[in-house]
Short mmCIF file of C-alpha atoms (C1' of nucleotides) in Angstrom, two decimals:
data_model
loop_
_atom_site.label_atom_id
_atom_site.label_comp_id
_atom_site.label_asym_id
_atom_site.label_seq_id
_atom_site.Cartn_x
_atom_site.Cartn_y
_atom_site.Cartn_z
CA UNK A 1 0.05 -0.29 -0.04
CA UNK A 2 0.69 4.04 -0.51
CA UNK A 3 2.21 3.95 -3.93
CA UNK A 4 4.39 6.76 -4.41
CA UNK A 5 2.44 8.53 -6.80
CA UNK A 6 -0.85 8.18 -5.05
CA UNK A 7 -2.44 11.54 -5.20
CA UNK A 8 -2.06 11.46 -0.78
CA UNK A 9 -2.95 15.02 -0.37
CA UNK A 10 -6.31 14.78 -1.86
CA UNK A 11 -7.29 11.80 -0.48
CA UNK A 12 -6.09 12.72 3.23
CA UNK A 13 -8.13 15.97 2.68
CA UNK A 14 -10.92 13.81 2.14
CA UNK A 15 -10.56 11.76 5.54
CA UNK A 16 -9.77 14.94 7.21
CA UNK A 17 -12.83 16.49 6.05
CA UNK A 18 -15.17 13.80 7.36
CA UNK A 19 -13.38 13.59 10.77
CA UNK A 20 -13.53 17.92 11.27
CA UNK A 21 -17.14 17.05 9.97
CA UNK A 22 -17.95 14.30 12.51
CA UNK A 23 -15.78 14.85 15.59
CA UNK A 24 -14.31 18.97 15.17
CA UNK A 25 -11.12 20.13 14.32
CA UNK A 26 -9.49 19.04 17.74
CA UNK A 27 -11.30 15.44 17.80
CA UNK A 28 -8.96 14.10 15.18
CA UNK A 29 -4.82 13.80 14.66
CA UNK A 30 -2.64 12.82 11.50
CA UNK A 31 -2.46 9.75 13.46
CA UNK A 32 -6.07 8.96 12.24
CA UNK A 33 -5.68 10.28 8.82
CA UNK A 34 -2.30 8.14 8.51
CA UNK A 35 -4.14 5.20 9.49
CA UNK A 36 -7.10 5.44 7.04
CA UNK A 37 -4.93 5.97 4.17
CA UNK A 38 -1.83 3.26 5.22
CA UNK A 39 0.66 5.90 5.34
CA UNK A 40 2.83 7.66 8.40
CA UNK A 41 2.31 10.68 9.90
CA UNK A 42 5.89 12.17 8.73
CA UNK A 43 4.02 11.56 4.61
CA UNK A 44 1.09 13.51 5.98
CA UNK A 45 3.46 16.35 7.30
CA UNK A 46 5.17 16.79 3.56
CA UNK A 47 1.41 17.85 2.03
CA UNK A 48 0.75 19.71 5.26
CA UNK A 49 3.22 21.08 7.08
CA UNK A 50 1.21 22.07 10.07
CA UNK A 51 -2.50 21.07 11.42
CA UNK A 52 -3.33 25.16 10.30
CA UNK A 53 -2.32 24.45 6.77
CA UNK A 54 -4.26 21.19 6.33
CA UNK A 55 -7.44 23.02 8.35
CA UNK A 56 -7.14 26.15 6.08
CA UNK A 57 -6.80 23.96 2.59
CA UNK A 58 -9.85 21.91 4.42
CA UNK A 59 -12.08 25.07 4.03
CA UNK A 60 -11.02 26.28 0.92
CA UNK A 61 -12.05 23.35 -0.72
CA UNK A 62 -15.17 22.96 0.99
CA UNK A 63 -16.14 26.32 0.03
CA UNK A 64 -15.26 25.93 -3.37
CA UNK A 65 -17.60 23.03 -3.96
CA UNK A 66 -19.98 24.87 -1.89
CA UNK A 67 -20.06 27.68 -4.46
CA UNK A 68 -20.04 25.52 -7.38
CA UNK A 69 -23.45 23.78 -5.54
CA UNK A 70 -25.42 27.04 -5.37
CA UNK A 71 -24.18 27.74 -8.94
CA UNK A 72 -25.91 24.86 -9.96
CA UNK A 73 -28.87 25.83 -7.90
CA UNK A 74 -29.38 28.87 -9.75
CA UNK A 75 -29.05 27.17 -12.89
CA UNK A 76 -31.84 24.83 -12.50
CA UNK A 77 -34.57 26.60 -10.57
CA UNK A 78 -36.18 29.62 -11.01
CA UNK A 79 -38.53 29.91 -8.27
CA UNK A 80 -37.16 31.62 -5.02
CA UNK A 81 -38.43 29.38 -2.79
CA UNK A 82 -37.52 26.11 -4.57
CA UNK A 83 -34.18 27.73 -4.45
CA UNK A 84 -34.31 27.89 -0.42
CA UNK A 85 -35.73 24.11 -0.50
CA UNK A 86 -32.37 23.25 -2.51
CA UNK A 87 -30.24 25.34 -0.42
CA UNK A 88 -31.83 23.60 2.82
CA UNK A 89 -31.50 20.08 1.01
CA UNK A 90 -27.36 20.65 0.90
CA UNK A 91 -27.79 20.62 4.85
CA UNK A 92 -30.10 17.48 4.74
CA UNK A 93 -27.56 15.29 2.82
CA UNK A 94 -24.54 16.36 4.48
CA UNK A 95 -26.68 15.47 7.57
CA UNK A 96 -27.80 12.25 6.55
CA UNK A 97 -24.24 10.76 5.56
CA UNK A 98 -23.75 11.05 9.42
CA UNK A 99 -21.65 14.80 9.25
CA UNK A 100 -22.23 18.32 10.10
CA UNK A 101 -21.47 21.45 7.96
CA UNK A 102 -17.57 21.74 8.03
CA UNK A 103 -17.67 25.36 8.73
CA UNK A 104 -20.96 25.04 11.75
CA UNK A 105 -18.19 22.50 13.66
CA UNK A 106 -15.46 25.03 12.96
CA UNK A 107 -17.15 27.96 14.21
CA UNK A 108 -17.84 25.77 17.37
CA UNK A 109 -14.16 25.13 17.63
CA UNK A 110 -13.81 28.82 16.74
CA UNK A 111 -11.93 30.05 20.04
CA UNK A 112 -9.29 27.21 19.42
CA UNK A 113 -8.40 27.78 15.73
CA UNK A 114 -5.43 29.62 14.30
CA UNK A 115 -6.32 32.94 13.00
CA UNK A 116 -5.76 32.13 9.09
CA UNK A 117 -8.40 29.53 9.57
CA UNK A 118 -10.98 31.87 11.73
CA UNK A 119 -10.95 34.31 8.84
CA UNK A 120 -11.23 31.35 6.08
CA UNK A 121 -14.56 30.00 8.19
CA UNK A 122 -16.14 33.74 7.91
CA UNK A 123 -15.43 33.95 4.54
CA UNK A 124 -17.80 30.43 3.75
CA UNK A 125 -20.62 32.50 6.08
CA UNK A 126 -20.14 35.48 4.32
CA UNK A 127 -20.63 33.61 0.81
CA UNK A 128 -23.68 31.65 2.09
CA UNK A 129 -25.21 34.93 2.97
CA UNK A 130 -24.30 36.64 -0.30
CA UNK A 131 -26.07 34.56 -2.44
CA UNK A 132 -29.08 33.98 0.19
CA UNK A 133 -29.86 37.66 -0.41
CA UNK A 134 -29.88 37.68 -3.73
CA UNK A 135 -31.97 34.66 -4.06
CA UNK A 136 -34.46 36.61 -1.13
CA UNK A 137 -33.94 40.22 -3.12
CA UNK A 138 -34.74 38.43 -6.33
CA UNK A 139 -37.22 36.75 -4.56
CA UNK A 140 -39.18 39.42 -2.81
CA UNK A 141 -39.15 41.69 -5.83
CA UNK A 142 -40.98 38.63 -8.18
CA UNK A 143 -43.47 38.51 -5.87
CA UNK A 144 -42.61 34.73 -4.71
CA UNK A 145 -41.50 35.37 -1.33
CA UNK A 146 -43.05 37.64 1.20
CA UNK A 147 -40.98 39.18 4.38
CA UNK A 148 -40.07 42.22 6.00
CA UNK A 149 -36.93 44.26 6.89
CA UNK A 150 -33.51 43.64 5.28
CA UNK A 151 -32.28 40.51 3.08
CA UNK A 152 -29.11 40.50 5.11
CA UNK A 153 -30.93 39.82 8.26
CA UNK A 154 -32.77 37.22 7.16
CA UNK A 155 -30.38 35.49 5.40
CA UNK A 156 -28.36 35.07 8.56
CA UNK A 157 -31.02 34.08 10.46
CA UNK A 158 -31.39 31.12 7.74
CA UNK A 159 -27.76 30.23 8.05
CA UNK A 160 -27.93 30.09 11.80
CA UNK A 161 -31.16 27.88 11.98
CA UNK A 162 -29.66 25.49 9.77
CA UNK A 163 -26.75 25.33 10.93
CA UNK A 164 -28.18 25.20 14.55
CA UNK A 165 -30.72 22.78 13.56
CA UNK A 166 -28.28 20.30 11.87
CA UNK A 167 -26.40 20.09 15.01
CA UNK A 168 -29.60 19.19 17.45
CA UNK A 169 -30.83 16.63 15.33
CA UNK A 170 -27.68 14.95 14.87
CA UNK A 171 -27.84 15.05 18.92
CA UNK A 172 -30.97 12.87 18.51
CA UNK A 173 -30.23 10.52 15.80
CA UNK A 174 -33.17 12.41 14.07
CA UNK A 175 -32.45 13.69 10.67
CA UNK A 176 -36.29 14.39 10.11
CA UNK A 177 -36.23 16.86 12.96
CA UNK A 178 -33.70 19.16 10.78
CA UNK A 179 -36.64 18.90 7.88
CA UNK A 180 -39.15 19.91 10.00
CA UNK A 181 -37.21 22.81 11.13
CA UNK A 182 -36.01 24.07 7.71
CA UNK A 183 -39.59 23.41 6.48
CA UNK A 184 -40.67 25.85 9.21
CA UNK A 185 -38.47 28.37 8.03
CA UNK A 186 -39.04 28.23 4.47
CA UNK A 187 -42.70 27.72 4.70
CA UNK A 188 -42.94 31.45 6.77
CA UNK A 189 -41.55 33.55 3.74
CA UNK A 190 -43.52 32.07 1.47
CA UNK A 191 -46.17 34.58 -0.14
CA UNK A 192 -49.69 33.36 0.59
CA UNK A 193 -52.04 32.94 -2.59
CA UNK A 194 -55.15 34.62 -0.37
CA UNK A 195 -53.12 38.14 0.07
CA UNK B 1 -3.15 28.89 48.32
CA UNK B 2 -4.90 25.94 47.93
CA UNK B 3 -6.16 25.95 51.30
CA UNK B 4 -7.53 22.41 52.75
CA UNK B 5 -10.63 23.39 53.37
CA UNK B 6 -11.16 25.10 49.93
CA UNK B 7 -14.47 24.27 47.84
CA UNK B 8 -12.65 22.79 45.29
CA UNK B 9 -14.96 21.04 43.29
CA UNK B 10 -17.50 23.38 43.16
CA UNK B 11 -14.86 26.27 41.85
CA UNK B 12 -13.29 23.58 39.47
CA UNK B 13 -16.78 23.12 37.99
CA UNK B 14 -16.89 27.21 37.50
CA UNK B 15 -13.60 27.25 35.58
CA UNK B 16 -14.54 24.28 33.34
CA UNK B 17 -17.64 25.35 32.38
CA UNK B 18 -16.00 28.30 31.15
CA UNK B 19 -13.46 26.53 29.18
CA UNK B 20 -16.21 24.15 27.62
CA UNK B 21 -18.50 26.78 26.64
CA UNK B 22 -15.95 28.67 24.90
CA UNK B 23 -13.15 25.95 23.77
CA UNK B 24 -15.17 23.03 23.75
CA UNK B 25 -14.93 19.69 25.72
CA UNK B 26 -11.98 18.51 23.95
CA UNK B 27 -10.56 22.19 23.87
CA UNK B 28 -9.28 22.09 27.66
CA UNK B 29 -7.67 19.71 30.17
CA UNK B 30 -7.36 18.98 34.34
CA UNK B 31 -3.68 21.11 33.52
CA UNK B 32 -5.65 24.20 32.52
CA UNK B 33 -8.05 24.14 35.59
CA UNK B 34 -4.97 23.18 38.08
CA UNK B 35 -3.60 26.09 37.09
CA UNK B 36 -6.62 28.40 37.23
CA UNK B 37 -7.12 27.02 40.70
CA UNK B 38 -3.77 27.03 41.91
CA UNK B 39 -3.58 23.45 42.72
CA UNK B 40 -2.53 20.02 41.03
CA UNK B 41 -4.11 18.15 38.32
CA UNK B 42 -3.91 15.17 41.40
CA UNK B 43 -6.40 17.42 43.38
CA UNK B 44 -8.89 17.55 40.93
CA UNK B 45 -8.87 13.57 40.05
CA UNK B 46 -9.83 13.33 43.75
CA UNK B 47 -13.06 15.72 43.09
CA UNK B 48 -13.43 14.55 39.60
CA UNK B 49 -11.71 10.73 38.98
CA UNK B 50 -12.32 10.87 35.06
CA UNK B 51 -13.24 14.04 32.44
CA UNK B 52 -16.30 12.03 32.13
CA UNK B 53 -16.91 12.79 35.59
CA UNK B 54 -16.71 16.43 35.20
CA UNK B 55 -18.41 16.52 32.39
CA UNK B 56 -21.39 15.03 33.88
CA UNK B 57 -21.42 16.81 36.44
CA UNK B 58 -20.84 19.98 34.52
CA UNK B 59 -24.24 19.31 32.54
CA UNK B 60 -26.04 18.64 35.55
CA UNK B 61 -25.02 21.95 37.20
CA UNK B 62 -25.90 23.78 33.94
CA UNK B 63 -29.56 22.23 33.59
CA UNK B 64 -30.30 22.99 36.96
CA UNK B 65 -29.53 26.51 37.18
CA UNK B 66 -31.01 27.06 33.79
CA UNK B 67 -34.35 25.74 34.85
CA UNK B 68 -34.33 27.89 37.74
CA UNK B 69 -34.35 30.55 35.46
CA UNK B 70 -36.70 29.37 33.60
CA UNK B 71 -38.99 28.88 36.79
CA UNK B 72 -38.19 32.45 37.20
CA UNK B 73 -39.55 33.98 34.24
CA UNK B 74 -42.61 32.08 34.79
CA UNK B 75 -42.77 33.74 37.88
CA UNK B 76 -42.54 37.03 36.96
CA UNK B 77 -43.99 37.26 33.28
CA UNK B 78 -47.27 37.02 31.57
CA UNK B 79 -47.28 37.48 28.21
CA UNK B 80 -45.98 34.72 25.79
CA UNK B 81 -43.95 36.80 23.68
CA UNK B 82 -42.10 38.71 26.90
CA UNK B 83 -41.15 35.12 28.14
CA UNK B 84 -39.87 34.03 24.58
CA UNK B 85 -37.88 37.51 24.96
CA UNK B 86 -36.82 36.33 28.26
CA UNK B 87 -35.42 33.13 27.15
CA UNK B 88 -33.47 34.54 24.24
CA UNK B 89 -32.33 37.14 26.51
CA UNK B 90 -30.51 34.20 28.40
CA UNK B 91 -28.55 33.38 25.45
CA UNK B 92 -28.09 37.23 24.66
CA UNK B 93 -26.56 37.56 28.33
CA UNK B 94 -23.87 34.07 28.09
CA UNK B 95 -22.67 35.49 24.28
CA UNK B 96 -21.82 38.77 25.77
CA UNK B 97 -20.18 37.48 28.68
CA UNK B 98 -18.24 35.72 25.75
CA UNK B 99 -19.48 32.21 25.90
CA UNK B 100 -21.74 29.67 24.36
CA UNK B 101 -24.35 27.48 25.46
CA UNK B 102 -22.97 24.91 27.38
CA UNK B 103 -24.64 22.11 25.95
CA UNK B 104 -25.10 24.11 22.21
CA UNK B 105 -20.95 23.64 22.54
CA UNK B 106 -21.19 19.89 23.85
CA UNK B 107 -23.90 19.11 20.57
CA UNK B 108 -20.53 19.80 18.43
CA UNK B 109 -18.58 17.57 20.46
CA UNK B 110 -21.17 14.93 20.50
CA UNK B 111 -19.80 12.37 18.42
CA UNK B 112 -16.55 12.60 20.79
CA UNK B 113 -18.50 12.36 23.82
CA UNK B 114 -19.08 9.66 26.43
CA UNK B 115 -22.50 8.06 26.42
CA UNK B 116 -23.46 9.06 29.75
CA UNK B 117 -22.60 13.35 29.08
CA UNK B 118 -24.78 12.57 25.37
CA UNK B 119 -27.86 11.32 27.44
CA UNK B 120 -27.90 14.47 29.61
CA UNK B 121 -27.18 17.04 26.56
CA UNK B 122 -29.91 15.68 25.14
CA UNK B 123 -32.03 15.71 28.36
CA UNK B 124 -31.07 19.59 28.84
CA UNK B 125 -32.37 20.08 25.18
CA UNK B 126 -35.75 18.15 26.35
CA UNK B 127 -36.46 20.32 29.19
CA UNK B 128 -35.91 23.65 27.12
CA UNK B 129 -38.34 21.78 24.78
CA UNK B 130 -40.70 21.50 27.38
CA UNK B 131 -40.26 24.85 28.61
CA UNK B 132 -40.91 26.22 25.51
CA UNK B 133 -44.25 23.95 24.22
CA UNK B 134 -45.97 25.04 27.48
CA UNK B 135 -45.22 28.98 26.74
CA UNK B 136 -46.11 28.57 23.26
CA UNK B 137 -49.41 26.62 23.78
CA UNK B 138 -50.49 29.05 26.27
CA UNK B 139 -49.70 32.02 24.12
CA UNK B 140 -51.51 30.61 21.62
CA UNK B 141 -54.52 29.81 23.67
CA UNK B 142 -54.37 33.26 25.22
CA UNK B 143 -54.01 34.97 21.84
CA UNK B 144 -50.72 36.58 22.51
CA UNK B 145 -49.27 34.23 19.75
CA UNK B 146 -49.91 33.66 16.28
CA UNK B 147 -48.32 29.97 14.80
CA UNK B 148 -49.45 27.10 12.88
CA UNK B 149 -48.36 23.43 13.62
CA UNK B 150 -47.42 22.02 16.46
CA UNK B 151 -45.93 23.46 19.09
CA UNK B 152 -43.12 20.99 19.55
CA UNK B 153 -41.83 21.63 16.11
CA UNK B 154 -42.02 25.30 16.62
CA UNK B 155 -40.11 24.91 20.27
CA UNK B 156 -36.99 22.63 18.22
CA UNK B 157 -36.70 25.42 15.55
CA UNK B 158 -36.28 28.20 18.62
CA UNK B 159 -33.82 26.33 20.39
CA UNK B 160 -31.94 25.61 16.51
CA UNK B 161 -32.23 29.01 15.76
CA UNK B 162 -30.53 30.31 19.04
CA UNK B 163 -27.97 27.88 19.55
CA UNK B 164 -27.39 28.81 15.93
CA UNK B 165 -27.19 32.29 15.88
CA UNK B 166 -25.30 32.41 18.86
CA UNK B 167 -22.13 30.15 17.08
CA UNK B 168 -22.62 32.83 13.92
CA UNK B 169 -22.72 35.82 16.06
CA UNK B 170 -19.63 34.45 18.21
CA UNK B 171 -17.20 33.76 14.97
CA UNK B 172 -17.97 37.24 14.02
CA UNK B 173 -17.45 38.85 17.25
CA UNK B 174 -21.02 40.81 16.69
CA UNK B 175 -23.64 39.57 19.68
CA UNK B 176 -26.10 42.09 17.69
CA UNK B 177 -26.00 39.49 15.01
CA UNK B 178 -27.85 37.39 17.81
CA UNK B 179 -29.90 39.99 18.74
CA UNK B 180 -31.27 40.42 15.24
CA UNK B 181 -32.16 36.76 14.58
CA UNK B 182 -33.92 36.03 17.83
CA UNK B 183 -35.87 39.10 17.38
CA UNK B 184 -36.75 37.98 13.73
CA UNK B 185 -38.16 34.60 15.21
CA UNK B 186 -39.78 36.01 18.21
CA UNK B 187 -41.57 38.87 16.39
CA UNK B 188 -42.88 36.33 13.85
CA UNK B 189 -44.92 34.64 16.59
CA UNK B 190 -46.61 37.64 18.28
CA UNK B 191 -50.27 37.72 17.31
CA UNK B 192 -50.98 40.68 14.66
CA UNK B 193 -53.23 43.70 15.90
CA UNK B 194 -54.57 44.02 12.47
CA UNK B 195 -56.08 40.71 12.08
"C1'" DG C 1 -8.60 16.96 50.46
"C1'" DT C 2 -3.82 17.99 48.93
"C1'" DC C 3 0.45 17.02 47.44
"C1'" DT C 4 4.99 14.52 44.70
"C1'" DA C 5 5.67 11.80 41.28
"C1'" DT C 6 5.21 8.89 37.87
"C1'" DA C 7 2.88 5.86 34.56
"C1'" DG C 8 1.19 5.18 29.71
"C1'" DG C 9 -0.24 7.23 26.26
"C1'" DT C 10 -0.54 10.50 22.40
"C1'" DG C 11 -0.36 15.45 20.32
"C1'" DG C 12 2.01 17.86 16.19
"C1'" DA C 13 6.15 17.90 14.24
"C1'" DT C 14 11.17 17.07 11.97
"C1'" DA C 15 15.81 14.88 10.53
"C1'" DG C 16 17.73 12.25 7.36
"C1'" DA C 17 17.76 7.46 4.73
"C1'" DC C 18 15.59 5.72 0.32
"C1'" DG D 1 7.09 11.44 -2.00
"C1'" DT D 2 7.46 8.35 1.82
"C1'" DC D 3 9.69 5.85 4.99
"C1'" DT D 4 12.15 5.41 9.53
"C1'" DA D 5 13.08 7.20 13.84
"C1'" DT D 6 12.83 10.45 16.95
"C1'" DC D 7 11.81 14.97 19.64
"C1'" DC D 8 9.37 16.50 23.46
"C1'" DA D 9 5.00 18.69 25.14
"C1'" DC D 10 0.89 17.21 27.10
"C1'" DC D 11 -2.79 14.20 28.09
"C1'" DT D 12 -5.84 11.74 31.69
"C1'" DA D 13 -5.18 8.93 35.46
"C1'" DT D 14 -3.07 6.46 39.66
"C1'" DA D 15 -0.22 4.99 43.70
"C1'" DG D 16 0.83 6.65 48.24
"C1'" DA D 17 2.59 10.06 51.58
"C1'" DC D 18 1.10 13.93 54.49
#
DNA sequence: GTCTATAGGTGGATAGAC
DNA sequence: GTCTATCCACCTATAGAC
């Protein structure tokens, strides 16, 4: 095992991503990744000199994939409420893969994170808010959504609710708890036909 | 320092509570507590043989204090919306003390917790839901609150939203982010005067 | 109830051979 | 790019003296 030309870097990120999403940044070690890949800890340090380096790369890759997924939603969906449900479904799918949001976990670990990681965590949430603000704004203007106040406040509330609902649903081992909370948040925004 | 008769157990819980609320269960050690109190690690093991014991005691004490605070709200407030705002203010005050909810942090650490701690974390949230369900139910019957569906679903959504909003607000170092999210959740439930 | 001393393990990280 | 070997700091936990 452990071919010299294997893309250990990428595979290490895959394993580390899962570990952070389940156990948090302080809940795993190089030894865990090394064992999963059948390589030594020293090999991992070649690809990621410090754990802080590993963490930064993790967030960058995760955000890139997330942003791409959001772009996919934009391409496929017309209705703003549908877009929001697709957004919530990203979280639901992660939860059913027995994982948490990578950056939700890192937000919990925030006080123990190296500074470069902190900035990248915030950037991830900034991107989420930016996408949501646009969807909310367009949805309201199109008469598909109805809500009071600034889209940014609502966007932040949506992110917070989904992140929190995910954490709670996992603690109970009941993914439907997440679905119920997400649906409550989104349904509240849909323009009533009777108005 | 370290008088023989000092209530080291209680003071250790105080320090450990703060550490868990800021750094998580895997983000502190007996050494951190020992240093803060001016005692040795061995002394702490006399009071809490294992870290799991310490964790259990932490949750039990935290829940007891929380339940007592909720009882205080019941004694003082009449209006259901006011009670909910007082409930949210518990979180807001914790956040402004540069802490997270103890059990919100432990929910993030859930996969790494010893089983007895897991059960107690869930029990804490059960108690929160129980109190919220009663307030929501009474408030709707009294015409002070307006919402559709089962109170339990709404209660769970409220807990999730506040826990999530707390995490996000801390990451940005902006407590008002929590206030805005909490107000959005509660205002949505208030019975409109115009209906 | 607190101490010294220590056990036995794991953490992140590095040097240098291959 | 991966290995062996190793460092040193830190972890939880225990034994036994005071």
